[in-house]
mmCIF file of C-alpha atoms and ligand atoms in Angstrom:
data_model
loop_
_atom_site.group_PDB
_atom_site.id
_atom_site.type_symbol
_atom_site.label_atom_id
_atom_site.label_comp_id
_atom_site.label_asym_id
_atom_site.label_seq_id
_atom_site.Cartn_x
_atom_site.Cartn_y
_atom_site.Cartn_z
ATOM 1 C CA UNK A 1 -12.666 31.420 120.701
ATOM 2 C CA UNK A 2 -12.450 34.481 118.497
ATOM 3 C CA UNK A 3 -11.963 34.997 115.312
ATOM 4 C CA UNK A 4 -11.580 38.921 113.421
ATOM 5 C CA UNK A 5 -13.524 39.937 110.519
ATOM 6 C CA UNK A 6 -12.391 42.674 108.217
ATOM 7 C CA UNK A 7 -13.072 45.209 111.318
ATOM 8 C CA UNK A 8 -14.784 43.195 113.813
ATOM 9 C CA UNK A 9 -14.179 40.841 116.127
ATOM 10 C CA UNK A 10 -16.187 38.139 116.470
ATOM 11 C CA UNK A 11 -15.835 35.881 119.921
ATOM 12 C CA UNK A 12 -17.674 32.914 121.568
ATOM 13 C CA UNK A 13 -17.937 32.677 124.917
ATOM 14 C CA UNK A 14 -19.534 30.112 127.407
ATOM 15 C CA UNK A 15 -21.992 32.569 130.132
ATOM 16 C CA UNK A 16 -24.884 34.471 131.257
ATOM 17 C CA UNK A 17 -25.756 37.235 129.020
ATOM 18 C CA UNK A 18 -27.147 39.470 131.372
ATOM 19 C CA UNK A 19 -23.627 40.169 132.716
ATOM 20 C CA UNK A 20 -21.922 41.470 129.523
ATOM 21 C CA UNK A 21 -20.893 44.952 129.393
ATOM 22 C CA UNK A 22 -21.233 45.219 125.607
ATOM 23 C CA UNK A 23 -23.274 48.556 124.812
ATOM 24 C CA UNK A 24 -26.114 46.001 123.660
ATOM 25 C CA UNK A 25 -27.561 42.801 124.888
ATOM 26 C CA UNK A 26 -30.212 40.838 122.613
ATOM 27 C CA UNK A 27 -32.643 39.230 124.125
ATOM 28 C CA UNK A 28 -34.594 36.348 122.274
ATOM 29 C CA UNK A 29 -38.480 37.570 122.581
ATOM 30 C CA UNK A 30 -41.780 36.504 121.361
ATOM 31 C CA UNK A 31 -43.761 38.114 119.509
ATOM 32 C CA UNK A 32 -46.119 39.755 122.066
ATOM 33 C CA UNK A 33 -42.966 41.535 123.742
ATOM 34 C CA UNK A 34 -44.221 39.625 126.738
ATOM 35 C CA UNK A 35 -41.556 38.384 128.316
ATOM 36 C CA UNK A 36 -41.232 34.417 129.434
ATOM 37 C CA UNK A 37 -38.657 32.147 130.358
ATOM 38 C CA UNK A 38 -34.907 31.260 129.310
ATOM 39 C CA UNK A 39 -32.721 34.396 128.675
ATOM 40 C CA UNK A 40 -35.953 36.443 128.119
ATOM 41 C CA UNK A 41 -36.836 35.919 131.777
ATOM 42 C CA UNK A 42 -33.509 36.188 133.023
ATOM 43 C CA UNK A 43 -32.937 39.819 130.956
ATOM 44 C CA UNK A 44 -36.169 40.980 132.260
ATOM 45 C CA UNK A 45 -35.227 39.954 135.986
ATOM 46 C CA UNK A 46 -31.803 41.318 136.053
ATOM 47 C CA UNK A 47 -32.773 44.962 133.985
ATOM 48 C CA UNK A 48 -35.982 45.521 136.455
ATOM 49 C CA UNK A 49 -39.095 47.329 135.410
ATOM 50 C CA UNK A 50 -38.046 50.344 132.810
ATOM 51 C CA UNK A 51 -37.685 47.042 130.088
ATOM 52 C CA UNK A 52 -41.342 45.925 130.255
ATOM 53 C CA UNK A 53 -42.382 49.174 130.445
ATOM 54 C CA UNK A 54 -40.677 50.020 126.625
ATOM 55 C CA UNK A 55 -42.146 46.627 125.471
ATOM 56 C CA UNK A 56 -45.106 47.731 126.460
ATOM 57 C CA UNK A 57 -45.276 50.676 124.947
ATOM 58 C CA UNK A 58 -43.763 49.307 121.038
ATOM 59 C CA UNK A 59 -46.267 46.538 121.564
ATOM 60 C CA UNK A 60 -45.177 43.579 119.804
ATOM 61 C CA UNK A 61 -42.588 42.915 117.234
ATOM 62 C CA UNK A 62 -42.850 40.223 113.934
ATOM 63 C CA UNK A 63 -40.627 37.042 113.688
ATOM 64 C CA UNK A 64 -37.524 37.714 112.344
ATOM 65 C CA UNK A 65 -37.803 41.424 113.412
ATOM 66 C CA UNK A 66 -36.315 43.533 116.347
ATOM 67 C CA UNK A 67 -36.983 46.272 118.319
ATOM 68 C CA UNK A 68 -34.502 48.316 120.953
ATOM 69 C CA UNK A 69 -35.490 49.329 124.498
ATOM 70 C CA UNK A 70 -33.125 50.535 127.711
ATOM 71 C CA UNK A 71 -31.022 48.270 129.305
ATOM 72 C CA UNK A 72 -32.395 49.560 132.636
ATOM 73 C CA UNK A 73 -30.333 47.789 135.293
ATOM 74 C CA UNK A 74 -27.559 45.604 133.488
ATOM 75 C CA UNK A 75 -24.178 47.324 132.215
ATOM 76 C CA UNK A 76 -25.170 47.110 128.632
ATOM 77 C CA UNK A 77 -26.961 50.166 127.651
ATOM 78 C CA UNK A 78 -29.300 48.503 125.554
ATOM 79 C CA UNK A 79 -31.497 45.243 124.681
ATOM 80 C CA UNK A 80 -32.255 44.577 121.119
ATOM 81 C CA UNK A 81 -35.488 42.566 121.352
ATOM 82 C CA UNK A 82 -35.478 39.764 118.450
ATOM 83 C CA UNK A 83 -37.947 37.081 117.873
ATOM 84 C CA UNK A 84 -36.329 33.667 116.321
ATOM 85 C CA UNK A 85 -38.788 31.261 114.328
ATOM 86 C CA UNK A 86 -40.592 28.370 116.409
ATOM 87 C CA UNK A 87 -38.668 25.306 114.926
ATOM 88 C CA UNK A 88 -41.293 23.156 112.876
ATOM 89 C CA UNK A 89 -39.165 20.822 111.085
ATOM 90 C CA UNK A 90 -37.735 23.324 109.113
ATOM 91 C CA UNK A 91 -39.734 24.057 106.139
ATOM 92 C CA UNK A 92 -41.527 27.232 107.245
ATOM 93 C CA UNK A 93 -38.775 29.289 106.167
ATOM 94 C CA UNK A 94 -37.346 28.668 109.800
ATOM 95 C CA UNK A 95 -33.487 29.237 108.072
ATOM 96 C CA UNK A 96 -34.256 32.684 106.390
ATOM 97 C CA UNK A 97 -36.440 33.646 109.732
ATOM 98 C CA UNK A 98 -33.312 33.105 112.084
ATOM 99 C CA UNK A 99 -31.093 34.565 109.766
ATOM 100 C CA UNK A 100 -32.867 37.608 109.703
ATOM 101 C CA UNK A 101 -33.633 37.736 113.308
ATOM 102 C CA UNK A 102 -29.759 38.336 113.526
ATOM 103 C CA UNK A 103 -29.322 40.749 111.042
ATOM 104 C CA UNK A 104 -32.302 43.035 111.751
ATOM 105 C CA UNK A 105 -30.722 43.300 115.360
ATOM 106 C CA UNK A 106 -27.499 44.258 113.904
ATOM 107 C CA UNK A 107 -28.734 46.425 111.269
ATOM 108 C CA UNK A 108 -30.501 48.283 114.949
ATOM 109 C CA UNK A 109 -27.215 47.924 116.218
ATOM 110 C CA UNK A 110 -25.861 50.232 113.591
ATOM 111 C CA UNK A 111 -28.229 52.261 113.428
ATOM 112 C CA UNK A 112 -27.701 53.733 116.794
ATOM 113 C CA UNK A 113 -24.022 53.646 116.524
ATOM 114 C CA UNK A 114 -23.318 51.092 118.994
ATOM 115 C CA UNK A 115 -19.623 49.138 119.114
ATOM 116 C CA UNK A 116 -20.654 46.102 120.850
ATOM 117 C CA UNK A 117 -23.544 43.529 121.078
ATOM 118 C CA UNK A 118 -23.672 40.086 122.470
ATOM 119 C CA UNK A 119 -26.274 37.624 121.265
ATOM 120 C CA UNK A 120 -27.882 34.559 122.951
ATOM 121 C CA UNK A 121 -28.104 31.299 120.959
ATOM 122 C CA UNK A 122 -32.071 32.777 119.733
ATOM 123 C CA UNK A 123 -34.673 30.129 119.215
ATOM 124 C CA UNK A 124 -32.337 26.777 120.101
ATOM 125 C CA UNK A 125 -34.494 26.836 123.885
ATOM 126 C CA UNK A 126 -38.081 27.083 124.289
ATOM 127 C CA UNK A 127 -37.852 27.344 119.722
ATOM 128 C CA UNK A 128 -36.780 24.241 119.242
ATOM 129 C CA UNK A 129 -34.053 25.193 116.672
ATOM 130 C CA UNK A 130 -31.238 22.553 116.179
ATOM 131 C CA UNK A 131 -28.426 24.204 117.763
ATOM 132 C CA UNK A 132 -25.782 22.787 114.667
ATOM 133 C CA UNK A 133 -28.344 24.259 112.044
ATOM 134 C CA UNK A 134 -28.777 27.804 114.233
ATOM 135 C CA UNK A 135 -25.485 27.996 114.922
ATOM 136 C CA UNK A 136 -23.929 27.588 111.707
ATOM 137 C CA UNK A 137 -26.605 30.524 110.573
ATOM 138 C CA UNK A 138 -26.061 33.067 113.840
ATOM 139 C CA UNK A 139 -22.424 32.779 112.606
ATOM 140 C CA UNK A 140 -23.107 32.848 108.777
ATOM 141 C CA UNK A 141 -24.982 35.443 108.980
ATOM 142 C CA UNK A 142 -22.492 37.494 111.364
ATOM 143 C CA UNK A 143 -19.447 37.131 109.298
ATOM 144 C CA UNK A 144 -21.073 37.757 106.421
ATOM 145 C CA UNK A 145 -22.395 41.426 107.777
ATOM 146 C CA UNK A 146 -19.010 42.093 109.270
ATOM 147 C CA UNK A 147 -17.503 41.650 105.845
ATOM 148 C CA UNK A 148 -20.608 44.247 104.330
ATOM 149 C CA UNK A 149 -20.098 46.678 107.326
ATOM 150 C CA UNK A 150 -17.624 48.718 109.412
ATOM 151 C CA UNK A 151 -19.186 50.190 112.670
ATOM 152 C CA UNK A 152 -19.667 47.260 114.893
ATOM 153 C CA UNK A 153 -16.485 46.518 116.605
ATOM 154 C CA UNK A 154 -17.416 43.520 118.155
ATOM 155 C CA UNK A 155 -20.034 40.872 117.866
ATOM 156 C CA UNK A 156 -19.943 38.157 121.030
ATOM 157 C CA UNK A 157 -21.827 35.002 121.019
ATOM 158 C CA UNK A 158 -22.889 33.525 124.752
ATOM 159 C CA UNK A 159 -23.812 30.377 125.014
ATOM 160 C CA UNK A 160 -24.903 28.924 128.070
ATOM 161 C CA UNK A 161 -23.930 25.616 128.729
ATOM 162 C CA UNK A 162 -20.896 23.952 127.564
ATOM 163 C CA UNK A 163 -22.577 21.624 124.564
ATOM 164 C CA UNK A 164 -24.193 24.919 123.072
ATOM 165 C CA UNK A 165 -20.112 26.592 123.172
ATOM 166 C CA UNK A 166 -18.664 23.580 121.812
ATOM 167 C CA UNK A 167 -21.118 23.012 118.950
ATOM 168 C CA UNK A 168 -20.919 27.017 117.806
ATOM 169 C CA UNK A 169 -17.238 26.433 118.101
ATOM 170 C CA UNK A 170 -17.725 23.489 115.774
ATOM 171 C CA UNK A 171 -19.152 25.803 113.514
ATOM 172 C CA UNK A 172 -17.133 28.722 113.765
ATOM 173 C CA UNK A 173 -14.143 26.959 113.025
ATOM 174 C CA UNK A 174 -15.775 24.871 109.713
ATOM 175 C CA UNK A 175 -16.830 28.547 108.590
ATOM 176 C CA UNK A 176 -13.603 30.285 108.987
ATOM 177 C CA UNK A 177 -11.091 27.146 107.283
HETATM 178 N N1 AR6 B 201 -27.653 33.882 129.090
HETATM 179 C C1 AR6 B 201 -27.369 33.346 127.870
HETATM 180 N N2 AR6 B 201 -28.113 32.386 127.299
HETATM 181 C C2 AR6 B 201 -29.177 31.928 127.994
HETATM 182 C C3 AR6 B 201 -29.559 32.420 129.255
HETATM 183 C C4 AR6 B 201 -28.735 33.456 129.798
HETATM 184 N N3 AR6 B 201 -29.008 33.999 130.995
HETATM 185 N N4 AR6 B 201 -30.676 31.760 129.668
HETATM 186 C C5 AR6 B 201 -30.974 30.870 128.695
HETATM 187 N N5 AR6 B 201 -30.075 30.954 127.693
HETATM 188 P P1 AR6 B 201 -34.611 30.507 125.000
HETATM 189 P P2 AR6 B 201 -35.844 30.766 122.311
HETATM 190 C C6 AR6 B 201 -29.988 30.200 126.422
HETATM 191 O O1 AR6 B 201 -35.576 29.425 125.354
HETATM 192 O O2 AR6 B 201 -35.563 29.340 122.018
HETATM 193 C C7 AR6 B 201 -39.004 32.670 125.967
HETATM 194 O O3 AR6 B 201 -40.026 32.229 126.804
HETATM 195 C C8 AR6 B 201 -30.699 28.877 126.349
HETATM 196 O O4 AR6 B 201 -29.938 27.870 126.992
HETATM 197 O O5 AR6 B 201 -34.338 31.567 126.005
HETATM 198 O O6 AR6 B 201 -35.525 31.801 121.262
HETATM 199 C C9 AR6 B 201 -39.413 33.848 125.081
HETATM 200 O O7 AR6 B 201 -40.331 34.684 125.742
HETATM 201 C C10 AR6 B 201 -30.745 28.672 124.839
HETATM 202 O O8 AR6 B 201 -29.494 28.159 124.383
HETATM 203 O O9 AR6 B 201 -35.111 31.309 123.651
HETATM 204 C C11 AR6 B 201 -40.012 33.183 123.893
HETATM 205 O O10 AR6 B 201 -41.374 32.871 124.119
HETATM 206 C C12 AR6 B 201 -30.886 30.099 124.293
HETATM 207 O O11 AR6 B 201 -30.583 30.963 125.407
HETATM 208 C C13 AR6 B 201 -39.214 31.917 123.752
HETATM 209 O O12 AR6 B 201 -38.698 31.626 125.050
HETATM 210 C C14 AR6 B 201 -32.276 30.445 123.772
HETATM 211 O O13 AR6 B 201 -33.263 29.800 124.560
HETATM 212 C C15 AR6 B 201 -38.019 32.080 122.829
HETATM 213 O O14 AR6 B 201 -37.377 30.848 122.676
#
């Protein structure tokens, strides 16, 4: 599904992140820059060493932050490192947290002139986040820089398993009619 906003296209697609060709991939951190499991592990595995080694050296980033290293091995030139809010029942500012972990990463984005990112459904794994409530904010907030910005050609979401598509499809199209 893919819908285009004043100069950017925005699509949804069911996958494995670490096989876009976008000129960023975002991976959805911790804190510590430490890598773990879900996409973080699976970015870290399929970009080899040169990753850790930039985490390493930037050293942590906030919640709600993010922080841009090599891509290393994987087509995509770069990974934006974001860090989503742990989900705890939604009244530690979880909503403005997530929001802004999308935003920073695509104020980065622009930053260093890249066309193309694709972002993993942040915080609705090991987070906890409720993926209706993230994914009606991961699109909110997407549209609503695409209509602010020019410069980002396209913004892909890739969701992992089939319930996670259908849902930000759900959400998508309640945003856009
Ligand atoms: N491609 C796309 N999406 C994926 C992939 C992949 N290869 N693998 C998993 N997902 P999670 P979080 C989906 O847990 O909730 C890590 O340990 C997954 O199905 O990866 O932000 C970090 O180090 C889910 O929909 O991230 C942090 O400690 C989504 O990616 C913590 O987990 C996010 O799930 C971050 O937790």
């Amino acid at each position: 599904m893919e819908a285009e906003i004043n100069q950017t296209k925005i699509t949804l697609a069911c996958g494995d992140i670490t096989a876009e060709t976008t000129d960023a991939i975002v991976n959805a951190a911790n804190e510590r820059l430490a890598g773990g499991a879900g996409v973080d592990g699976a970015i870290h595995r399929a970009g080899g060493p040169a990753i850790m080694a930039q985490c390493r050296k930037i050293g942590g980033c906030p919640t709600g932050q993010a922080v841009i290293t090599t891509g290393g091995n994987l087509q995509a030139k770069y990974v934006i490192h974001t860090v989503g809010p742990i989900y705890r029942g939604g009244t530690r500012n979880e909503a403005i947290l997530l929001q802004s972990a999308y935003r920073e990463s695509l104020k980065l984005a622009l930053r260093h002139n890249l066309q193309s990112i694709s972002f993993p459904a942040i915080s609705t794994g090991v987070y906890g986040y409720p993926i209706d409530e993230a994914a009606h904010l991961a699109l909110k907030t997407c549209i609503e820089f695409a209509e602010e910005n020019t410069g980002i050609k396209l913004m892909r979401h890739i969701l992992f398993d089939q319930r996670t598509y259908d849902i930000f499809s759900g959400e998508f199209k309640k945003l856009l009619f």
